[in-house]
Amino acid sequence: MSKTPTLYVERFTPCQRIIHLMIIVSFLTLAVTGMTLKFAMEGWAQQVADLAGGFAILGALHRFFAAITFLYFILTLGMLFRFWKNSGKTMGGFIFDPEGLVPNLNDVKEMVATLKWFFGGPRPQYGRWTYWEKFDFMAVFWGVAVIGSTGLALWFPEQASVLFPGYWLNIATIIHSDEALLASGFIFTIHFYNTHLRPEKFPLDPVIFVGSITVDEMKHERPREYAQLVASGELENLTSKRGPTAWHLRVATVFGLFVVSTGSLLIIAIITSMIRYLMRH
Amino acid sequence: MKQRVPGFSRIRTSFLFTAILLSLGLTAGNTFALTNDDCLGCHGDIIDVTIFSATVHGGNGCVSCHREAAAATDEHPLPMPPVNCGTCHQKIAEVHAKSEHGKAIKGGDKQAPRCYDCHSKHEIFRPTDPRSTTYPLNIPGTCGRCHQDGSPMTTSHKLKKKHITDNYTMSVHGKGLYKDGLIVTATCSSCHTNHDVQKASSPNSSVNRNNIIATCTQCHVGIGNQFLKSVHSPLITKTDKKLPVCIDCHSDHTISMVDNKDFRLTIAQQCGNCHGRYSETYLETYHGRASMLKGGEKLAKCSDCHGAHDIMPSTSPESRINKAKIVETCSACHPKANASFTTYLTHATHSKEDKARYPYLFYTFWAMTGLLVGTFAFFGMHTLLWIPRSYMERVKAAKAKREEQD
C-alpha cells in the first residue's frame, strides 16, 4: 500500500462524457439497424427485424438516432467553439495547437516511434492525445459528414433529387453503406482494441464513463502531458483526491462491457455475412 | 357445365319418351311387368322413395336403369351387371371414357371413379340443387373423397400434387366458396372440367400450360383481355422462350389474394424464374433488401412498378416505367416524386456485369472498398504488432504492482 493518497485528474468533462454516451447509443443502434438492412438476406438480420417488430421500426430507429447524431455533431462543434473562445488563441492557433486534436507533424513522428516500439524500441512519450485517438476523433467528423450527408439524401430522396440527379441516390447508397461498414468495422475492432481490449486495458478502460484517471496512470501512459502539466504548474490545480465512486465504476463497467460485446457480436455477424456473400458470388 | 344442362334435359326427355314406348311394348309383349313397388318389396330398406322421387330420375322406373331386372317375373338373375348410364347419357359417357378417369377404368383400376362415385346412385340431383354431390359447395368434398391426402386412392397411386383439397380450401377460390358461400367461385370442375378430366401434361387438358389462359379467362375475362394485349401475351410476343401463363405467377391450388402477404413476398421470385438478373438486382437495392425483413411485403414489388397483367415493353408509352408514366408510377408510394427522382436506378448494381452501363457505381464501390481495405490493412497491422507489446506492458505493470506491495 502506498502511503500517499491516490490523486486523480480529470480527463473527460461531464459534457464530453455525455456526448460520448450519445455517440455510443446512437452509433450502436444505427449500426445494428443499418447492417440489418444491408445484410437482410442473413438469418441473424431477419431475427433482429422480427425482434424489433419489422423493418419499419428499424427504419424509424435509424432515423431517430440519425437525428441524435446530428445533435451531438452540433454539440461537439459548440464545445470546440467554447474551447476556442476560452483558449484566447486565434482560430488558426487553436486548430493547429500542437497539443490539440488535429493531427500534426509530431503525430507522424510519434507513429514512427510507436512502430519502433512494437519492434523493441522505447515507449514513445505520449501526450494528451495520441495519434490513434486523434484519428478516432477526426474519423467521427469525416464519418458523420459522409454518412450524414448521404443518409439525409436517402432519408429525403424526393427533395434530394431536386438538388441533384436521382441516380446519385444510387451512388449515395454505396457511399453510405460502405462508409458505415468502415465506421462500424473500425469502431468495433480497432477502436475497441486500442481503447479497451488491448492487454493493458482489457477488458475495459472506464475513463470515458467515469471521467478521471489517477496521476500515476497519466505519468505512465501520457508522460509528455504529465511533464507539461508539471512544468506549467497546472497539475496542482487539476488533481483531486476524489476519484470515481465504486458504484459509478460498476455501472460504467457493466454498461461498457455490454456495448463492447454487442459491437463485437455485430462485427462477427458482419464478417461471417460478408464471407458468405463472397462465397455465393 | 352450362352447355351440358340443356343437353342433359334433352336426353332426359327423349329418354322418358323411349321409356314410355318401351314399357308400352313390354306391356304388350308380356303379361307381367315389374313396377317400382315390386322392386321395393325387397329393396325398400335401401331406397328412400321420398328422396328418390325428388331426384332427377325420380320419374323413372327402377328397371329403366337396372335393365336386366326388367324381364324378371319373380327374382331377377344374380349378379346384376352395373348400371350403364351411357345408355341414356351417351355423349357424356364417351367423354368420360376418354378422360383420365375413364382410361383408368378401362385399365382395370378398381378405384377409378364411375358415374355413381361422383353423382351417387339414387340421390342424383341437379348441380344447382344444394343436395347434389355436384353442387359447387359439395364438389371439393366429392373430388376430395379420392384426392384428399390419406384416402385409399392417394395411398395406392403416385400423385405429383399433394394436399390438393387442403390447399384449395386455403386458396382465394376455396375461401370464397367456404367462407362466403360464393357458388360462382372456381371449384375443381371449373378448371379441370367435370367429365373430361385429363392430366395436365396432356395437350387436350384444360389445365395444360397451353390451355390455362383459356381456362382461367372463362371467369377472369377482364384480366384476360388485359393480359392478351401485354408483353407476355403469345399474341404479342413471338418467341421460342416460354411465356408465362396464369399459374406461373399465381400457382394453381394455393392461389391467393394478390395483396396477401405471402403472395407479395413471392413475386420477386416468381418473376425471377424468367427475369433472373432483374430479380437479383432488385434484391440488391433498397426495395428488395427491405423486402426480406419482417413487414417487407409493404415494399415495392415487381408488379407495383411494372404492372401485372398489363405489362408493356418499357418503350411503349403505355408502360408504367415509360418516361410518360413513371412519375405517376413512383408517386403511388413517393407522393413527392419528380422527374429527377425517377432516374433512381432500381436495378443497378456496382457489379462487373453493370460496369459498362453504370461505371460511376462500379468506381464508387471500388474507391470505397479501397478506402476500407487501406484503413483496415494499416490499423489491422498496427493492432497485430501492438498486441505483444501491450501484453508485455501488462506483465510489467503487474510485476511493478507486486513489488510495490512487497
XYZ file of C-alpha atoms in Angstrom, chain B residues 47-58 120 122-125 131:
18
model
C -84.031 -46.962 -51.209
C -85.783 -43.989 -49.646
C -88.687 -43.489 -52.001
C -89.395 -39.913 -50.899
C -85.854 -38.866 -51.658
C -85.619 -40.859 -54.854
C -88.821 -39.469 -56.266
C -87.418 -35.921 -55.815
C -84.206 -36.726 -57.731
C -83.706 -36.091 -61.442
C -84.513 -39.711 -62.065
C -87.481 -39.709 -59.738
C -74.262 -41.036 -56.181
C -80.185 -42.997 -56.060
C -79.710 -39.430 -54.842
C -78.816 -37.667 -58.065
C -79.947 -34.040 -58.066
C -78.406 -31.613 -52.138
